[in-house]
PDB file of C-alpha atoms in Angstrom:
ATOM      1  CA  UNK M   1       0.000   0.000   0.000  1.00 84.00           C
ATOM      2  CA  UNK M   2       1.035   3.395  -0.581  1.00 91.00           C
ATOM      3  CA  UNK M   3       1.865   5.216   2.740  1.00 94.00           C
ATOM      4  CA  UNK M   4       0.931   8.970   3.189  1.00 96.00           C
ATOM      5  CA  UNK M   5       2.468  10.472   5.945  1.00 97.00           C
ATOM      6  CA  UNK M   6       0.825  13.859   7.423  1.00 97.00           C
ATOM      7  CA  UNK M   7       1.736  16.401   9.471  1.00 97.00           C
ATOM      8  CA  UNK M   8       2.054  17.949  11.666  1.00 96.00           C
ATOM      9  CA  UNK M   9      -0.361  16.017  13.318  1.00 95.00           C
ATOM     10  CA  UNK M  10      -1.947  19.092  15.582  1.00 96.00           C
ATOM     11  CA  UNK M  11      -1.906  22.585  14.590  1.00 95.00           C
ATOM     12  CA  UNK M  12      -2.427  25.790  16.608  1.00 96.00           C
ATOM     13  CA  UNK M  13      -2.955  29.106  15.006  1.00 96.00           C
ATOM     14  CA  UNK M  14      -4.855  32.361  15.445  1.00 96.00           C
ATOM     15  CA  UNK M  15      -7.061  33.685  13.115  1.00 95.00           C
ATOM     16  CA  UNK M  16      -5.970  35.356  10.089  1.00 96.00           C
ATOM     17  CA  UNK M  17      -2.867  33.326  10.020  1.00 96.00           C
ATOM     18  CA  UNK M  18      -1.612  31.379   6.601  1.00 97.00           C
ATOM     19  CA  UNK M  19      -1.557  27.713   8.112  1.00 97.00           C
ATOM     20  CA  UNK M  20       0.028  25.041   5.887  1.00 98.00           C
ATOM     21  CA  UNK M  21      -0.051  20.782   6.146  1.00 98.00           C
ATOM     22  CA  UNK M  22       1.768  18.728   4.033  1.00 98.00           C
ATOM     23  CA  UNK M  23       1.526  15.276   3.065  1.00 98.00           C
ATOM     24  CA  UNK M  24       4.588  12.711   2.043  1.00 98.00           C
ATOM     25  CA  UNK M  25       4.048   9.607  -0.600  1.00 96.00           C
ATOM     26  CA  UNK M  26       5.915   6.383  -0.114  1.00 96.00           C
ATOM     27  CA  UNK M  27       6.315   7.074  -3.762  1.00 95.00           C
ATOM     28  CA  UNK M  28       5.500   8.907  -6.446  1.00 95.00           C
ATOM     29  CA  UNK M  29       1.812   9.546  -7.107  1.00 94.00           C
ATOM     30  CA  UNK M  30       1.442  12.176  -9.824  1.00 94.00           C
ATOM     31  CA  UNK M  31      -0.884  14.340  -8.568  1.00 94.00           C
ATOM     32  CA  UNK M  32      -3.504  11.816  -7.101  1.00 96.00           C
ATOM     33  CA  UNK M  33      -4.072  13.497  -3.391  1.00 97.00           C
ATOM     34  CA  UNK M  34      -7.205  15.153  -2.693  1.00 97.00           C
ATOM     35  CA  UNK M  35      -7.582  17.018   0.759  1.00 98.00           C
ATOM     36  CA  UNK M  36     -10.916  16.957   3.194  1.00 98.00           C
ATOM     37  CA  UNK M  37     -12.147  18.717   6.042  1.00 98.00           C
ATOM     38  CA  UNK M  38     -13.534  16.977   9.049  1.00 96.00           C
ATOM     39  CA  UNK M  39     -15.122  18.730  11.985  1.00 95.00           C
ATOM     40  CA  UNK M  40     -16.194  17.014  15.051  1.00 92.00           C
ATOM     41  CA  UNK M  41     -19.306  14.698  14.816  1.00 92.00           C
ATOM     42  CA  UNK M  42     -19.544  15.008  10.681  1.00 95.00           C
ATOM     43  CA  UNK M  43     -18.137  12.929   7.431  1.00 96.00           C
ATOM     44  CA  UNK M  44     -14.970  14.030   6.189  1.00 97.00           C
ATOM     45  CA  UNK M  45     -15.965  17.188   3.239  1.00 97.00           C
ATOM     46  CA  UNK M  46     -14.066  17.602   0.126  1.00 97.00           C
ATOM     47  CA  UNK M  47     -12.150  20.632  -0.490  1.00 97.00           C
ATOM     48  CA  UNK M  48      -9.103  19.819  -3.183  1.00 97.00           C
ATOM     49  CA  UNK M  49      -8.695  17.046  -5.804  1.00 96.00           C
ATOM     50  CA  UNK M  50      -6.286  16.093  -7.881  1.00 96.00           C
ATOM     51  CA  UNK M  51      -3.663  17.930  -5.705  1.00 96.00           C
ATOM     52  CA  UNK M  52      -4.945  21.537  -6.683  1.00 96.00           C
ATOM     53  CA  UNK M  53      -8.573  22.084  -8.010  1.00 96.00           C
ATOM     54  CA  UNK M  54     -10.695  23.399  -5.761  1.00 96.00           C
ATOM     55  CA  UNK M  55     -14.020  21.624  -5.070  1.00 95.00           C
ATOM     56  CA  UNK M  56     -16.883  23.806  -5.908  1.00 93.00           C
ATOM     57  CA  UNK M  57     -18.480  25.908  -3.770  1.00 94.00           C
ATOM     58  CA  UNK M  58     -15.623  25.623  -1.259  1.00 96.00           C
ATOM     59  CA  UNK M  59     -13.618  29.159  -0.354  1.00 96.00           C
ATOM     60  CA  UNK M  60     -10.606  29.945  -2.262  1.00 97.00           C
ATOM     61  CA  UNK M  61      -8.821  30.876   0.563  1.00 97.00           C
ATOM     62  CA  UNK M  62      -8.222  27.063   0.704  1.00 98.00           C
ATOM     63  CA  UNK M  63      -5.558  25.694  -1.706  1.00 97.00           C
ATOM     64  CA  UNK M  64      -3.615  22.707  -2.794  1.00 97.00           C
ATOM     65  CA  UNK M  65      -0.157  21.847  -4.609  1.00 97.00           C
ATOM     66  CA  UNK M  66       2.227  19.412  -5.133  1.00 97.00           C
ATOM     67  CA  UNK M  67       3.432  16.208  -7.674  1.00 97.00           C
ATOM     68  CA  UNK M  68       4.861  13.241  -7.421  1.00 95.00           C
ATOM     69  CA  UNK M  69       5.499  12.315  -3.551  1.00 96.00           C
ATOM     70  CA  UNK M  70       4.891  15.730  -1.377  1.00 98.00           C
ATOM     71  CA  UNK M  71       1.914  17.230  -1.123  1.00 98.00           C
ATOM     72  CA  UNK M  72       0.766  20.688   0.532  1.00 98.00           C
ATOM     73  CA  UNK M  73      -2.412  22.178   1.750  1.00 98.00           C
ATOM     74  CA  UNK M  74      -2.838  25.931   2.700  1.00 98.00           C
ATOM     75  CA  UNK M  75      -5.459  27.944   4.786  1.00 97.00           C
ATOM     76  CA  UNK M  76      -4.358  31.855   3.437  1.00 97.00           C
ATOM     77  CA  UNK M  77      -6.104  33.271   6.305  1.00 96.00           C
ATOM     78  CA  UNK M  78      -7.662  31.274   8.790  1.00 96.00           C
ATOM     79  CA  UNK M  79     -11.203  31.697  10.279  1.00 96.00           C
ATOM     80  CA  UNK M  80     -12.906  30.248  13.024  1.00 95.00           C
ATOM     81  CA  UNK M  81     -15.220  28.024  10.947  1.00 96.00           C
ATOM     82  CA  UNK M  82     -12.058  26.068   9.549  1.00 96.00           C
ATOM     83  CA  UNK M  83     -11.436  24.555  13.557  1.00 95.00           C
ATOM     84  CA  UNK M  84     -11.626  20.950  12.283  1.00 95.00           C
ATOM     85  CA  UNK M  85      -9.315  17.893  11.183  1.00 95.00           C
ATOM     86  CA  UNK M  86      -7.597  17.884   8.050  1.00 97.00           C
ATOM     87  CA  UNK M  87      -7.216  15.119   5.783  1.00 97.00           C
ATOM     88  CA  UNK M  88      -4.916  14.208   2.498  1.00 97.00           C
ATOM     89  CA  UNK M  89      -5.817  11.049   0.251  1.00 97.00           C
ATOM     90  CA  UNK M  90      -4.257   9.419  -2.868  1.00 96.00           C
ATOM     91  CA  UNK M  91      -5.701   7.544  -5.274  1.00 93.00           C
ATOM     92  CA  UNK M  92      -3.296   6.081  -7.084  1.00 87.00           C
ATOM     93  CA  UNK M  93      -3.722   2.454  -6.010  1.00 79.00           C
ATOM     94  CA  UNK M  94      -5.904   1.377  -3.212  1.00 88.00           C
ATOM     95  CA  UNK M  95      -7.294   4.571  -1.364  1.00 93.00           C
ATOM     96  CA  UNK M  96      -5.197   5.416   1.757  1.00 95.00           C
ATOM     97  CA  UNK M  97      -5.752   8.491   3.920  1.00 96.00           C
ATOM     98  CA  UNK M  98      -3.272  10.350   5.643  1.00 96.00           C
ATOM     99  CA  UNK M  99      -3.373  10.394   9.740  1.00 95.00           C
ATOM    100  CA  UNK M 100      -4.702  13.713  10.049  1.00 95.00           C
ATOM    101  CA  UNK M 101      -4.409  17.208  11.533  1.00 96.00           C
ATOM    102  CA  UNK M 102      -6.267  18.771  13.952  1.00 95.00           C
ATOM    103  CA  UNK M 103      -6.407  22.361  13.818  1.00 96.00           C
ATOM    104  CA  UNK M 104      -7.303  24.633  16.866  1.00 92.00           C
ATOM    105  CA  UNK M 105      -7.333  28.312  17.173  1.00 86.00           C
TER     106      UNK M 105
ATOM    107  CA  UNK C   1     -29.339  17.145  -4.587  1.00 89.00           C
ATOM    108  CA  UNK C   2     -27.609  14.262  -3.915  1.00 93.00           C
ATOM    109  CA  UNK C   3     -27.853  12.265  -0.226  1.00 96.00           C
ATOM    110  CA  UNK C   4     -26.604   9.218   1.042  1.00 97.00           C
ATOM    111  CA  UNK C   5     -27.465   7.916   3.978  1.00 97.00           C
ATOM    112  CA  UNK C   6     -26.460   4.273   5.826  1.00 97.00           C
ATOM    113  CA  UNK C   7     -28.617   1.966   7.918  1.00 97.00           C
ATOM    114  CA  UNK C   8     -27.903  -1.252  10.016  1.00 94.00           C
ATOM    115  CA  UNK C   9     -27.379  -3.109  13.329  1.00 94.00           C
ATOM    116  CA  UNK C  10     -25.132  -0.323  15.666  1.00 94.00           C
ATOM    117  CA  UNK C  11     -24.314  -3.697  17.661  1.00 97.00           C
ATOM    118  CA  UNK C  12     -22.589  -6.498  16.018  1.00 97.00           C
ATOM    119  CA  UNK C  13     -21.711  -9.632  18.071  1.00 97.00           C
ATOM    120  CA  UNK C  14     -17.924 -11.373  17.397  1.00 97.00           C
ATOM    121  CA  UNK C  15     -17.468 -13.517  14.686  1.00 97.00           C
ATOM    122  CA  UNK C  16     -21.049 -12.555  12.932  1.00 97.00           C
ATOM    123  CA  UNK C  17     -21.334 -10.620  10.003  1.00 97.00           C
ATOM    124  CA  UNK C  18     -21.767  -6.742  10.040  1.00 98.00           C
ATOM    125  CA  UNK C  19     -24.437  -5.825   7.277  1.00 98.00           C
ATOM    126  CA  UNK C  20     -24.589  -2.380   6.235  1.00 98.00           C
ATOM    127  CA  UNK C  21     -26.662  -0.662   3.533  1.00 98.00           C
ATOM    128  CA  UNK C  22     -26.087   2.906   1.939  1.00 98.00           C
ATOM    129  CA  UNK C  23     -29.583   4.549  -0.155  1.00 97.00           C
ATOM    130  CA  UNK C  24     -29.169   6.558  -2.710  1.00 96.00           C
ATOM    131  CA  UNK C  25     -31.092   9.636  -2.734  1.00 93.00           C
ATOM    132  CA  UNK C  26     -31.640  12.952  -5.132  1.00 93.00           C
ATOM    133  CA  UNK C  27     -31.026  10.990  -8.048  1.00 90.00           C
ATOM    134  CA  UNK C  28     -31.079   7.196  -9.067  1.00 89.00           C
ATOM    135  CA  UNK C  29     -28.013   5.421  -8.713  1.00 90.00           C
ATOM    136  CA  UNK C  30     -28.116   4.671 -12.112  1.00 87.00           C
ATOM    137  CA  UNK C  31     -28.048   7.909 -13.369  1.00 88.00           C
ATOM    138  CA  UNK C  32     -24.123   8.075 -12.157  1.00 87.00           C
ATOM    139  CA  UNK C  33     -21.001   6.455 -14.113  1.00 88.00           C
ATOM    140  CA  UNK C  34     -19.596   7.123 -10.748  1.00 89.00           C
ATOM    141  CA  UNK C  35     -18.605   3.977  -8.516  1.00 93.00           C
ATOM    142  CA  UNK C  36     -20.225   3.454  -4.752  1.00 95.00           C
ATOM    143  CA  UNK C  37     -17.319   3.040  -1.658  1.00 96.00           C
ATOM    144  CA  UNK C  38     -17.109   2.693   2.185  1.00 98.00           C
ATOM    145  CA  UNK C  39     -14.693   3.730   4.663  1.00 98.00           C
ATOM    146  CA  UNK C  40     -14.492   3.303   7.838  1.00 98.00           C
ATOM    147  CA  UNK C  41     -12.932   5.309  10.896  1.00 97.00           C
ATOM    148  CA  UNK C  42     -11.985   4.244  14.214  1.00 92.00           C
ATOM    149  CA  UNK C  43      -9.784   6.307  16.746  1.00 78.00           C
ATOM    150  CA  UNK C  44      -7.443   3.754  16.758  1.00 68.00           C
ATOM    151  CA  UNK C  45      -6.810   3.788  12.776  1.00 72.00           C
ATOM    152  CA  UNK C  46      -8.365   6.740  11.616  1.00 87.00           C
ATOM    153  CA  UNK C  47     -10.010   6.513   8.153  1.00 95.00           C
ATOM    154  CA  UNK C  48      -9.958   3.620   6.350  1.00 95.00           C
ATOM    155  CA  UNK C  49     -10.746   2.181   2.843  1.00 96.00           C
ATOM    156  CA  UNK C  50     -12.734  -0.809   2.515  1.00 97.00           C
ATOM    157  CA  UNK C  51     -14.003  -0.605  -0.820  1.00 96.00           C
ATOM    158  CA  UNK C  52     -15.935  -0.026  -3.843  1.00 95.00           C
ATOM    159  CA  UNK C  53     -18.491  -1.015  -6.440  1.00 95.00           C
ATOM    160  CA  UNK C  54     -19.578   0.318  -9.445  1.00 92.00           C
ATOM    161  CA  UNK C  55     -22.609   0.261 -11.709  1.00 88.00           C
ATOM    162  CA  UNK C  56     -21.762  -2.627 -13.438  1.00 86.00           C
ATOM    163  CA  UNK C  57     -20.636  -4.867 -10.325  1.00 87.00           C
ATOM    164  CA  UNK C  58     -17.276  -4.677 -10.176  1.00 92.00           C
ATOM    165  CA  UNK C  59     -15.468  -4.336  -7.110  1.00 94.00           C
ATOM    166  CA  UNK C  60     -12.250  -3.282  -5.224  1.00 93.00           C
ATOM    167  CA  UNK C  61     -11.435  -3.910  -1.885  1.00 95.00           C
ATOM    168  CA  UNK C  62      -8.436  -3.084   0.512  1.00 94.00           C
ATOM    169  CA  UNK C  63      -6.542  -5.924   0.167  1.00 93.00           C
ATOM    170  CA  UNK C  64      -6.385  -5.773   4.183  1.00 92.00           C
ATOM    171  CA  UNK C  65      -9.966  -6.821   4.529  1.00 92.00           C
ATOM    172  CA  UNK C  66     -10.546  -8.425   1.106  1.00 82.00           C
ATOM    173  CA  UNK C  67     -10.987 -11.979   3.097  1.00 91.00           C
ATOM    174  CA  UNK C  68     -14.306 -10.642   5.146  1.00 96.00           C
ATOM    175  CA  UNK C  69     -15.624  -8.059   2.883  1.00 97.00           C
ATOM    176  CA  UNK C  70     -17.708  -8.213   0.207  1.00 97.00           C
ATOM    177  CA  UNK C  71     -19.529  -5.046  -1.348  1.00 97.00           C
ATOM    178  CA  UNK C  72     -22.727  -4.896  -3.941  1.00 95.00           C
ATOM    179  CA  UNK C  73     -24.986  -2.335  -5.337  1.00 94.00           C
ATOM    180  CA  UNK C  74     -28.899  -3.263  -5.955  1.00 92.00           C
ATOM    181  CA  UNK C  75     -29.614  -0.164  -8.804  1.00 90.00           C
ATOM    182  CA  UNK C  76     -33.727  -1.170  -8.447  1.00 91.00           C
ATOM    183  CA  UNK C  77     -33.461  -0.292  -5.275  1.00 92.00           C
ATOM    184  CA  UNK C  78     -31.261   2.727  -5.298  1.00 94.00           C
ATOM    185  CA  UNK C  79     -29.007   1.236  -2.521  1.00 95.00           C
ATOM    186  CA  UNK C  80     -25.693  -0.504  -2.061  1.00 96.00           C
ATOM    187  CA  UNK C  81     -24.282  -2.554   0.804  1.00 97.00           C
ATOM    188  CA  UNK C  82     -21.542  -3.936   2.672  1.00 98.00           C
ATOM    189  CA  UNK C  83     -21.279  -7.366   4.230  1.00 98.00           C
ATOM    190  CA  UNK C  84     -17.928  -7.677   6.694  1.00 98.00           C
ATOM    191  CA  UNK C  85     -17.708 -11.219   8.054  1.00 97.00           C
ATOM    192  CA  UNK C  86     -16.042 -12.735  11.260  1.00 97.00           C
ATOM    193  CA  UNK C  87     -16.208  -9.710  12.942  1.00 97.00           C
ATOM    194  CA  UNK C  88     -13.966  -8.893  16.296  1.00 96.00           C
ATOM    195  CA  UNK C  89     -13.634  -6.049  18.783  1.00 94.00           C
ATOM    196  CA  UNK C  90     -11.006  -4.110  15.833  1.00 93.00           C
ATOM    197  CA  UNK C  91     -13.970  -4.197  13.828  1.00 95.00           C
ATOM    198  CA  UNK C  92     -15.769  -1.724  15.579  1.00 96.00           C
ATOM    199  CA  UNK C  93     -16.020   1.722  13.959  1.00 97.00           C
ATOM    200  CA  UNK C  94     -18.231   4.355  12.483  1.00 97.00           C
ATOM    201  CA  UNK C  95     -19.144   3.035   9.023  1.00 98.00           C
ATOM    202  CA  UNK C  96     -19.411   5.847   5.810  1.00 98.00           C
ATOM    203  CA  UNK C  97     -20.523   5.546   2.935  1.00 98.00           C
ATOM    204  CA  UNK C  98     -19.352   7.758  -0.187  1.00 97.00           C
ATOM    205  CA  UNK C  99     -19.615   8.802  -3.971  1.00 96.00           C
ATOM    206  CA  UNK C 100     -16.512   7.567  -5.682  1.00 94.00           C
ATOM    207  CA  UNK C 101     -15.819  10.415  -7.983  1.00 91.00           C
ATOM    208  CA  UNK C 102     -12.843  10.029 -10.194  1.00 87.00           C
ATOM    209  CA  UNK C 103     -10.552   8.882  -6.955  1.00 88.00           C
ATOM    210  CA  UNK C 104     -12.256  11.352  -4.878  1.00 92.00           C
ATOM    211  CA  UNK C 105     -15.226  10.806  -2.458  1.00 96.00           C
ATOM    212  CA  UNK C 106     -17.416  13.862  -2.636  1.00 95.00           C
ATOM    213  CA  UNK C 107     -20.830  12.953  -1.257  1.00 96.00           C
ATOM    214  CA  UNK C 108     -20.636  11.488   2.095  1.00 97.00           C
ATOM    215  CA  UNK C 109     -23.296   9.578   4.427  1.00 97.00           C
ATOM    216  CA  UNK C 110     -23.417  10.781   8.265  1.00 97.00           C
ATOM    217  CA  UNK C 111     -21.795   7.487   9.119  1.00 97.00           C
ATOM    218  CA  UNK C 112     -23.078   4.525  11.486  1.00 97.00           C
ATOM    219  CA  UNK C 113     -21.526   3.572  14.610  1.00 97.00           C
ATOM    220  CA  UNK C 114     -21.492   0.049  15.244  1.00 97.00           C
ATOM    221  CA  UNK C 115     -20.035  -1.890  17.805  1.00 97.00           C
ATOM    222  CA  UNK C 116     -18.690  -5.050  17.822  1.00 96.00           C
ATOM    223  CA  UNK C 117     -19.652  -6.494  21.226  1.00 95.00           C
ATOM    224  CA  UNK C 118     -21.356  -9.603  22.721  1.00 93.00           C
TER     225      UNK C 118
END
């Protein structure tokens, strides 16, 4: 299986601030990740595919990039309703999820 | 708009089969080209694949659990469904069902807790 490592795995920022996660391939994946949202008590949401297309109707201050084996996913400016766990996932074989990050304000 | 919401037991006793179903609804199932999945999540392992089926039947499945699982879609009845056998204590999660999009899943059920427990 194709590992995707995630991290940090607990984030603490303020609002307004640019918060990044990143995800690492145990190999190279083109650009197979998508990224969710979780928040407490809900299914995971989807906000990115295919590494960097944004899933309608979600805000553009969320973004995604990457190729290959590493993977990023950016907040520009943080607001209170994005409190929640993060989630990458690739698709190249077998869908794996990364482990996660929580993100508190 | 499309909705997906799963039913079943939310108490499964050890070594019986779990028995989950996922209906379709906002549009009939076979109206998509997309394929049918379910994932669980525990705290312990956090989300997990188990697998997929699409329109025409065929199916993948984490090789993990591809012993126990087994995963088919009933388009008459707008529903799919997922049979896990020989079910222990590691089996107990909560259950989601999903649209398989191109490799992402982006319609979600509100998930089932069930417990594996005697």
């Amino acid at each position: 299986d194709i590992q995707m490592t995630q991290s940090p795995s607990s984030l603490s920022a303020f609002v307004g601030d640019r918060v990044t996660i990143t995800c690492q391939a145990s190999q190279h994946i083109s650009d197979y990740v998508n990224w969710y949202q979780q928040k407490p008590g809900k299914a995971p949401q989807l906000l990115i595919y295919d590494a960097s297309k944004l899933e309608t109707g979600v805000p553009s201050r969320f973004s995604g990039s990457g190729y290959g084996t590493d993977f990023t996913f950016t907040i520009s400016s943080l607001q209170p309703e994005d409190i929640a766990t993060y989630f990458c996932q690739q698709y190249d074989h077998i869908l794996t999820f990364g482990q996660g990050t929580k993100l508190e304000i | 708009q499309l909705h997906l919401q799963e039913s079943g037991p939310g108490v499964v006793k050890p070594s019986e089969t779990l028995s989950l179903t996922c209906a379709v609804s906002g549009a009939s199932i076979r109206s998509f080209t997309s394929s049918w999945g379910w994932i669980r999540q525990s705290p312990g392992k956090g989300l997990e694949w188990i697998g997929s089926v699409s329109n025409r039947g065929s199916t993948s499945y984490n090789p993990s659990l591809k012993n126990r699982v087994s995963i088919s879609v009933d388009m008459s009845k707008d529903h799919f469904s997922l049979n896990l056998t020989s079910v222990t204590a590691t089996d107990t999660s909560v259950y989601y069902c999903a649209r398989l999009e191109a490799g992402g899943l982006d319609v979600w059920g509100d998930g089932a807790t069930v417990v594996v427990s005697s």
